[in-house]
Amino acid sequence: MSLILVLNAGSSSVKFALIDTSQMGVERDVARGVFEGIGQVPRWSAKRSDGRSFVSETLPDGYASTHQEAVSRILAWIDLQFGLGNLKAAGHRVVHGGRDFIAPVRIDALTVAELKKLVPLAPLHQPHNLAAIESLAVLAAELPQVACFDTAFHATMPDVARNFALPRALTAKGVKRYGFHGISYAYIAHELRQTEPELAKGRVVVAHLGNGSSLCAMLDGRSVATTMGFSALDGLMMGTRAGLLDPAVIFYLMRDEGMSATEVETMLYQKSGLLGVSGISSDMRILRQAASLHPEAREALNMFSYRIIREIGSMIAALGGIDGLVFTAGIGENDAELRADVVNGLGFAGFSLDADANLSKTRKISGSTGPGAFVFPTNEEVMIARETAAIVQ
Ligand code: ADP
């Protein structure tokens, strides 16, 4: 076995995957798990690739109250199950690579120092990503570590798509559109090349629709435009995030409603989007169930698809037309009704829906004429493992 530990560290959780990369291109899931409740009541679990449980444990209060304790517990478990000798490297999901990190990179002390400078660009995510990196550096100093960036895939965007219409001095300081979900987009671009090679060379819009949602316009598998911007708050409406918003609303809230910057930030990140509009939930499954009884849930669902359709229109303009549309992530892969609304809403661009295919989870869900519409499962963990293995070899 040639195991890669993939870590995705958030504020109170560390998601992890163990992936066997002995055969590149056909990576094998060995285990996936999550450590949750860091700082509260910690619990953790891991499952095999067939869904059977490896371990599921709630820890005594106070245990694993830091990222380092969580990572330590995961390492000890790997040692017991597989032997640390089989662990070749760790790959981290790092949200922000700034202007300089435009490809995965082997981590050393200098890299950590550079990544720390990017904390102000992603204050809610970057510190936790770094906590996992620094924990591993202490606990397993010899283990090679690689950082994979959510921003890197969008490094190919032209300036006209990347820059805001702000004074040049700010652009020079890095106040720009970076875009996110790049690890998922890189995986989809690879899958497209494997399965739809002709389409992969063309004009494709990928819709990554999960708790966080964004679109990427790809030309020959490279990003030329995306909906997320300087932060992961921009663009589409999301589970709890507002997405695209007139910035004057923020001045109004601070000046006239007396909200602090932190209060506005919390509202836009955590209390808006599907949750804010419905007043019920950020989860599409719950909103679907609630929609017949609660007009607010229906309104939230309608807004969600309306804004996806509008922004896809913008991506089509950036691409000068469209050859294919790909749905991915939790909502994109599972919510047939949302896909139907979007594809039907794109009739103006020549799309048509194969309703049976859409319900039966086949890859191609469009009719025989017009651009193709597809559903591709994403796999960010495999992408990170693949890139990590490539770097350490
Ligand atoms: P994250 O951005 O946290 O990785 P995911 O990609 O897992 O999120 O997507 C989570 C979203 O997917 C949630 O809104 C959830 O409601 C939605 N989802 C998951 N399964 C289904 C389903 N069967 N039908 C509709 N939505 C689903």
Coordinates of C-alpha atoms and ligand atoms in Angstrom, one line a residue:
M1 CA 0.0 0.0 0.0
S2 CA 1.0 3.5 -0.7
L3 CA -1.3 5.5 1.6
I4 CA -1.9 9.2 1.5
L5 CA -3.7 10.9 4.4
V6 CA -5.9 13.7 3.1
L7 CA -6.9 16.3 5.7
N8 CA -9.5 19.0 5.4
A9 CA -9.4 21.0 8.6
G10 CA -12.2 23.4 9.6
S11 CA -12.9 25.4 12.7
S12 CA -14.3 22.6 14.8
S13 CA -13.7 19.5 12.6
V14 CA -11.0 17.6 10.7
K15 CA -12.3 15.6 7.8
F16 CA -9.9 12.9 6.7
A17 CA -9.5 10.3 4.0
L18 CA -6.9 7.5 3.6
I19 CA -6.3 6.8 -0.1
D20 CA -4.1 4.1 -1.6
T21 CA -2.2 5.6 -4.5
S22 CA -0.2 2.4 -5.4
Q23 CA -1.9 2.6 -8.9
M24 CA -2.1 6.2 -10.1
G25 CA -5.3 7.0 -11.9
V26 CA -7.1 4.2 -10.1
E27 CA -6.7 5.5 -6.5
R28 CA -8.5 3.4 -3.9
D29 CA -10.4 4.7 -0.9
V30 CA -9.3 2.9 2.2
A31 CA -11.2 4.9 4.8
R32 CA -13.0 8.2 5.2
G33 CA -13.8 9.9 8.5
V34 CA -14.4 13.0 10.4
F35 CA -13.4 14.4 13.8
E36 CA -16.1 16.7 14.9
G37 CA -16.9 18.9 18.0
I38 CA -13.3 20.1 18.5
G39 CA -13.5 22.4 21.6
Q40 CA -16.9 21.0 22.5
V41 CA -17.9 17.3 22.8
P42 CA -15.5 15.6 20.5
R43 CA -16.5 12.6 18.5
W44 CA -15.1 10.9 15.6
S45 CA -15.8 8.1 13.1
A46 CA -14.3 6.5 10.1
K47 CA -15.9 4.2 7.4
R48 CA -14.6 1.8 4.9
S49 CA -15.2 2.5 1.2
D50 CA -18.2 0.1 1.2
G51 CA -19.8 2.2 4.0
R52 CA -19.1 -0.3 6.9
S53 CA -17.9 1.4 10.1
F54 CA -14.2 1.2 11.0
V55 CA -14.6 3.2 14.2
S56 CA -17.1 5.5 15.8
E57 CA -16.4 7.0 19.2
T58 CA -17.5 9.9 21.4
L59 CA -14.6 11.0 23.5
P60 CA -14.7 12.2 27.1
D61 CA -15.3 15.9 27.5
G62 CA -12.2 17.9 27.1
Y63 CA -10.4 15.3 25.1
A64 CA -9.3 16.3 21.6
S65 CA -10.2 19.9 22.3
T66 CA -7.5 21.0 19.8
H67 CA -6.7 20.3 16.2
Q68 CA -3.4 18.8 17.3
E69 CA -5.1 16.3 19.6
A70 CA -7.5 15.3 16.8
V71 CA -4.7 14.8 14.3
S72 CA -2.8 12.8 16.9
R73 CA -5.8 10.5 17.4
I74 CA -6.1 9.9 13.7
L75 CA -2.4 9.1 13.3
A76 CA -2.5 6.7 16.2
W77 CA -5.5 4.9 14.6
I78 CA -3.7 4.7 11.2
D79 CA -0.7 3.2 13.0
L80 CA -2.8 0.6 14.7
Q81 CA -4.8 -0.3 11.5
F82 CA -2.3 0.0 8.7
G83 CA 1.1 0.7 10.2
L84 CA 2.6 4.2 9.9
G85 CA 5.2 2.8 7.5
N86 CA 2.6 2.5 4.8
L87 CA 1.8 6.2 5.1
K88 CA 3.7 8.0 2.4
A89 CA 2.6 11.6 2.9
A90 CA -0.2 13.9 3.9
G91 CA -2.1 16.2 1.5
H92 CA -4.0 19.2 2.9
R93 CA -6.9 21.1 1.5
V94 CA -5.8 24.7 1.9
V95 CA -8.4 27.3 0.9
H96 CA -6.2 30.2 -0.2
G97 CA -3.0 30.2 -2.2
G98 CA -3.0 33.9 -2.9
R99 CA -1.2 35.2 -5.9
D100 CA 1.9 32.9 -5.6
F101 CA 0.7 29.4 -4.9
I102 CA -0.8 28.4 -8.3
A103 CA -0.1 24.7 -8.0
P104 CA 0.2 22.1 -5.2
V105 CA 3.4 22.5 -3.1
R106 CA 5.6 20.5 -0.8
I107 CA 5.3 22.2 2.7
D108 CA 8.3 23.4 4.7
A109 CA 8.7 26.1 7.3
L110 CA 9.0 28.8 4.6
T111 CA 5.7 27.7 3.0
V112 CA 4.0 27.8 6.3
A113 CA 5.2 31.3 6.9
E114 CA 4.0 32.4 3.5
L115 CA 0.6 30.7 4.0
K116 CA 0.2 32.5 7.3
K117 CA 0.5 35.8 5.5
L118 CA -2.7 34.8 3.5
V119 CA -4.8 34.4 6.7
P120 CA -6.4 37.9 6.2
L121 CA -7.7 36.7 2.8
A122 CA -9.5 33.7 4.3
P123 CA -9.8 34.3 8.1
L124 CA -12.5 31.7 8.6
H125 CA -10.6 28.8 6.9
Q126 CA -6.9 29.3 6.5
P127 CA -6.0 29.3 10.2
H128 CA -7.6 25.9 10.6
N129 CA -5.9 24.5 7.5
L130 CA -2.6 25.7 9.0
A131 CA -3.4 24.2 12.4
A132 CA -3.5 20.8 10.9
I133 CA -0.3 21.3 9.0
E134 CA 1.6 22.5 12.0
S135 CA 0.1 19.7 14.1
L136 CA 1.4 17.1 11.7
A137 CA 4.8 18.8 11.5
V138 CA 5.1 18.3 15.3
L139 CA 3.6 14.8 15.5
A140 CA 5.2 13.3 12.4
A141 CA 8.1 15.5 11.5
E142 CA 9.4 13.1 8.8
L143 CA 6.1 12.7 7.0
P144 CA 6.1 14.8 3.8
Q145 CA 3.2 17.2 3.6
V146 CA 1.7 18.8 0.5
A147 CA -0.7 21.7 0.3
C148 CA -3.4 21.8 -2.5
F149 CA -5.2 25.1 -3.0
D150 CA -8.8 25.8 -3.7
T151 CA -7.8 28.9 -5.6
A152 CA -5.0 27.4 -7.8
F153 CA -7.2 26.1 -10.6
H154 CA -8.4 29.7 -11.3
A155 CA -4.8 31.0 -11.9
T156 CA -5.5 30.7 -15.6
M157 CA -8.3 33.4 -15.5
P158 CA -7.4 36.4 -17.6
D159 CA -7.1 39.8 -15.9
V160 CA -10.3 41.0 -17.4
A161 CA -12.1 38.2 -15.4
R162 CA -9.9 38.4 -12.4
N163 CA -9.7 42.2 -11.6
F164 CA -12.3 44.3 -9.9
A165 CA -13.1 47.8 -11.2
L166 CA -11.3 49.3 -8.3
P167 CA -8.3 51.7 -8.1
R168 CA -5.2 50.0 -9.6
A169 CA -3.3 50.3 -6.3
L170 CA -5.8 47.9 -4.7
T171 CA -5.5 45.4 -7.5
A172 CA -1.8 45.5 -7.2
K173 CA -2.2 44.7 -3.5
G174 CA -4.1 41.5 -4.4
V175 CA -7.7 42.7 -4.0
K176 CA -8.9 40.5 -6.9
R177 CA -11.1 37.6 -7.7
Y178 CA -9.4 34.4 -6.7
G179 CA -12.2 31.9 -7.0
F180 CA -12.6 28.7 -5.0
H181 CA -13.6 25.0 -5.3
G182 CA -10.6 24.6 -7.6
I183 CA -9.7 21.1 -6.3
S184 CA -13.2 19.9 -7.3
Y185 CA -12.9 21.7 -10.7
A186 CA -9.5 20.1 -11.3
Y187 CA -11.0 16.7 -10.6
I188 CA -14.0 17.3 -13.0
A189 CA -11.7 18.6 -15.7
H190 CA -9.7 15.4 -15.4
E191 CA -12.8 13.2 -15.5
L192 CA -14.1 15.1 -18.6
R193 CA -10.8 14.5 -20.4
Q194 CA -11.2 10.8 -19.6
T195 CA -14.8 10.3 -20.5
E196 CA -15.8 13.1 -22.9
P197 CA -12.5 14.1 -24.5
E198 CA -14.1 16.1 -27.3
L199 CA -16.3 18.1 -25.0
A200 CA -13.3 18.6 -22.6
K201 CA -11.6 20.6 -25.3
G202 CA -14.6 22.9 -25.7
R203 CA -16.6 25.5 -23.7
V204 CA -17.9 23.9 -20.5
V205 CA -19.6 25.3 -17.4
V206 CA -19.2 23.3 -14.2
A207 CA -21.7 23.9 -11.4
H208 CA -20.3 22.8 -8.1
L209 CA -23.5 23.0 -5.9
G210 CA -23.0 21.9 -2.3
N211 CA -23.2 23.8 1.0
G212 CA -20.9 26.2 -0.8
S213 CA -21.7 26.7 -4.5
S214 CA -20.0 28.2 -7.4
L215 CA -19.7 28.0 -11.2
C216 CA -16.5 27.7 -13.3
A217 CA -16.3 28.5 -17.0
M218 CA -13.7 26.2 -18.6
L219 CA -12.1 26.5 -22.0
D220 CA -10.1 23.4 -22.9
G221 CA -10.2 22.3 -19.3
R222 CA -8.8 25.6 -17.9
S223 CA -10.7 28.2 -15.8
V224 CA -11.5 31.4 -17.6
A225 CA -14.2 32.7 -15.2
T226 CA -15.8 31.8 -11.9
T227 CA -18.5 33.2 -9.7
M228 CA -16.7 33.2 -6.3
G229 CA -14.5 36.2 -5.9
F230 CA -12.1 37.7 -3.4
S231 CA -13.8 35.4 -0.8
A232 CA -16.0 32.4 -0.9
L233 CA -19.0 34.7 -0.2
D234 CA -19.5 35.9 -3.8
G235 CA -21.5 34.6 -6.6
L236 CA -24.4 32.1 -6.2
M237 CA -26.8 31.9 -3.4
M238 CA -25.6 29.1 -1.0
G239 CA -26.8 27.1 2.0
T240 CA -26.1 29.9 4.5
R241 CA -24.2 32.5 2.4
A242 CA -25.8 35.4 0.6
G243 CA -23.7 35.3 -2.5
L244 CA -23.7 38.3 -4.9
L245 CA -24.9 41.3 -3.0
D246 CA -25.0 45.1 -3.6
P247 CA -22.1 46.3 -1.4
A248 CA -24.2 49.3 -0.4
V249 CA -26.3 46.9 1.7
I250 CA -23.3 46.5 4.0
F251 CA -22.9 50.3 4.4
Y252 CA -26.6 50.5 5.2
L253 CA -26.4 47.7 7.8
M254 CA -23.4 49.3 9.5
R255 CA -24.4 52.9 9.4
D256 CA -28.2 52.8 9.8
E257 CA -28.8 49.4 11.5
G258 CA -25.8 49.7 13.8
M259 CA -24.4 46.4 13.0
S260 CA -20.7 45.7 13.5
A261 CA -18.4 44.4 10.8
T262 CA -18.3 41.0 12.6
E263 CA -22.1 40.9 12.9
V264 CA -22.5 41.6 9.2
E265 CA -19.9 39.0 8.3
T266 CA -21.6 36.4 10.5
M267 CA -25.0 37.2 8.9
L268 CA -23.7 37.0 5.3
Y269 CA -21.7 33.8 5.9
Q270 CA -24.0 31.9 8.3
K271 CA -27.5 33.2 8.4
S272 CA -28.3 34.1 4.8
G273 CA -28.7 32.0 1.6
L274 CA -31.3 29.2 1.6
L275 CA -31.4 29.3 5.4
G276 CA -32.0 33.1 5.5
V277 CA -34.7 33.2 2.8
S278 CA -36.6 30.1 3.9
G279 CA -36.2 30.7 7.7
I280 CA -36.2 26.8 7.8
S281 CA -33.0 25.2 6.8
S282 CA -29.9 25.4 4.6
D283 CA -30.4 21.7 3.6
M284 CA -32.0 21.2 0.2
R285 CA -33.6 17.9 1.3
I286 CA -35.4 19.6 4.1
L287 CA -36.5 22.5 1.9
R288 CA -37.8 20.1 -0.8
Q289 CA -40.0 18.4 1.9
A290 CA -41.1 21.7 3.3
A291 CA -41.9 23.4 -0.1
S292 CA -45.5 22.3 -0.5
L293 CA -46.5 23.7 2.9
H294 CA -44.2 26.6 3.4
P295 CA -44.1 29.3 0.7
E296 CA -40.8 30.6 2.2
A297 CA -39.1 27.3 1.4
R298 CA -40.5 27.4 -2.2
E299 CA -39.3 31.0 -2.5
A300 CA -35.8 30.0 -1.4
L301 CA -35.7 27.1 -3.9
N302 CA -36.9 29.3 -6.7
M303 CA -34.3 32.0 -5.9
F304 CA -31.5 29.4 -5.8
S305 CA -32.2 28.0 -9.3
Y306 CA -33.0 31.4 -10.7
R307 CA -29.6 32.7 -9.7
I308 CA -27.8 29.6 -11.0
I309 CA -29.5 30.1 -14.4
R310 CA -28.6 33.8 -14.5
E311 CA -25.0 33.2 -13.5
I312 CA -24.7 30.4 -16.0
G313 CA -25.9 33.0 -18.6
S314 CA -22.9 35.1 -17.5
M315 CA -20.5 32.2 -17.8
I316 CA -21.9 31.4 -21.3
A317 CA -21.1 35.0 -22.3
A318 CA -17.6 34.7 -20.9
L319 CA -17.0 31.6 -23.0
G320 CA -18.7 33.0 -26.1
G321 CA -21.1 30.1 -26.2
I322 CA -21.4 26.7 -24.5
D323 CA -20.8 23.1 -25.5
G324 CA -21.6 21.4 -22.1
L325 CA -22.8 21.8 -18.6
V326 CA -21.7 19.6 -15.7
F327 CA -23.5 19.3 -12.3
T328 CA -21.5 18.2 -9.3
A329 CA -21.3 18.1 -5.5
G330 CA -24.0 17.3 -3.0
I331 CA -26.9 19.2 -4.6
G332 CA -25.6 18.9 -8.2
E333 CA -25.2 15.2 -7.9
N334 CA -28.4 14.4 -6.0
D335 CA -31.1 16.9 -6.6
A336 CA -32.8 16.0 -9.9
E337 CA -35.5 18.7 -9.5
L338 CA -32.9 21.4 -9.3
R339 CA -31.1 20.0 -12.3
A340 CA -34.4 20.0 -14.3
D341 CA -35.2 23.6 -13.3
V342 CA -31.7 24.7 -14.4
V343 CA -31.5 22.8 -17.7
N344 CA -35.1 23.8 -18.6
G345 CA -34.2 27.4 -17.7
L346 CA -31.3 27.3 -20.1
G347 CA -33.6 26.5 -23.1
F348 CA -32.6 29.8 -24.5
A349 CA -29.0 28.4 -25.0
G350 CA -30.3 25.3 -26.8
F351 CA -30.4 22.9 -23.8
S352 CA -33.1 20.2 -23.5
L353 CA -33.6 17.8 -20.7
D354 CA -33.9 14.0 -20.9
A355 CA -36.2 13.7 -17.9
D356 CA -35.8 9.9 -17.5
A357 CA -32.0 10.1 -17.7
N358 CA -32.1 13.0 -15.1
L359 CA -34.1 10.8 -12.7
S360 CA -32.1 7.6 -13.2
K361 CA -28.7 9.1 -12.3
T362 CA -27.0 8.5 -15.6
R363 CA -24.1 10.6 -16.6
K364 CA -25.8 12.4 -19.6
I365 CA -29.1 14.0 -18.8
S366 CA -29.7 16.2 -21.9
G367 CA -31.7 15.4 -24.9
S368 CA -30.3 14.5 -28.3
T369 CA -30.0 18.1 -29.6
G370 CA -28.2 21.1 -28.2
P371 CA -25.3 21.3 -25.7
G372 CA -24.8 18.3 -23.4
A373 CA -25.7 18.4 -19.7
F374 CA -24.0 15.9 -17.4
V375 CA -23.8 14.8 -13.8
F376 CA -20.3 14.0 -12.6
P377 CA -19.5 13.0 -8.9
T378 CA -16.7 15.1 -7.6
N379 CA -13.9 13.7 -5.5
E380 CA -11.7 16.3 -3.9
E381 CA -10.0 13.8 -1.6
V382 CA -8.8 11.7 -4.6
M383 CA -7.6 14.8 -6.4
I384 CA -5.6 15.9 -3.3
A385 CA -4.1 12.3 -2.9
R386 CA -3.2 12.2 -6.6
E387 CA -1.4 15.5 -6.5
T388 CA 0.3 14.8 -3.2
A389 CA 1.6 11.4 -4.5
A390 CA 2.8 13.0 -7.7
I391 CA 4.8 15.6 -5.7
V392 CA 6.3 13.3 -3.1
Q393 CA 7.4 10.8 -5.8
Ligands
ADP1 P1 -20.0 20.7 1.1 O1 -20.0 22.0 0.4 O2 -20.1 20.9 2.6 O3 -18.9 19.7 0.7 P2 -21.9 18.8 -0.1 O4 -21.2 18.9 -1.5 O5 -21.8 17.6 0.7 O6 -21.4 20.1 0.8 O7 -23.4 19.2 -0.3 C1 -24.3 19.4 0.7 C2 -25.6 19.7 0.2 O8 -26.1 18.7 -0.7 C3 -26.7 20.0 1.2 O9 -27.5 21.1 0.9 C4 -27.6 18.8 1.0 O10 -29.0 19.2 1.2 C5 -27.5 18.5 -0.4 N1 -27.9 17.1 -0.7 C6 -27.3 16.0 -0.3 N2 -28.0 14.9 -0.7 C7 -29.1 15.4 -1.4 C8 -30.2 14.8 -2.0 N3 -30.4 13.5 -2.1 N4 -31.1 15.6 -2.6 C9 -31.0 17.0 -2.5 N5 -29.9 17.6 -1.9 C10 -29.0 16.8 -1.4

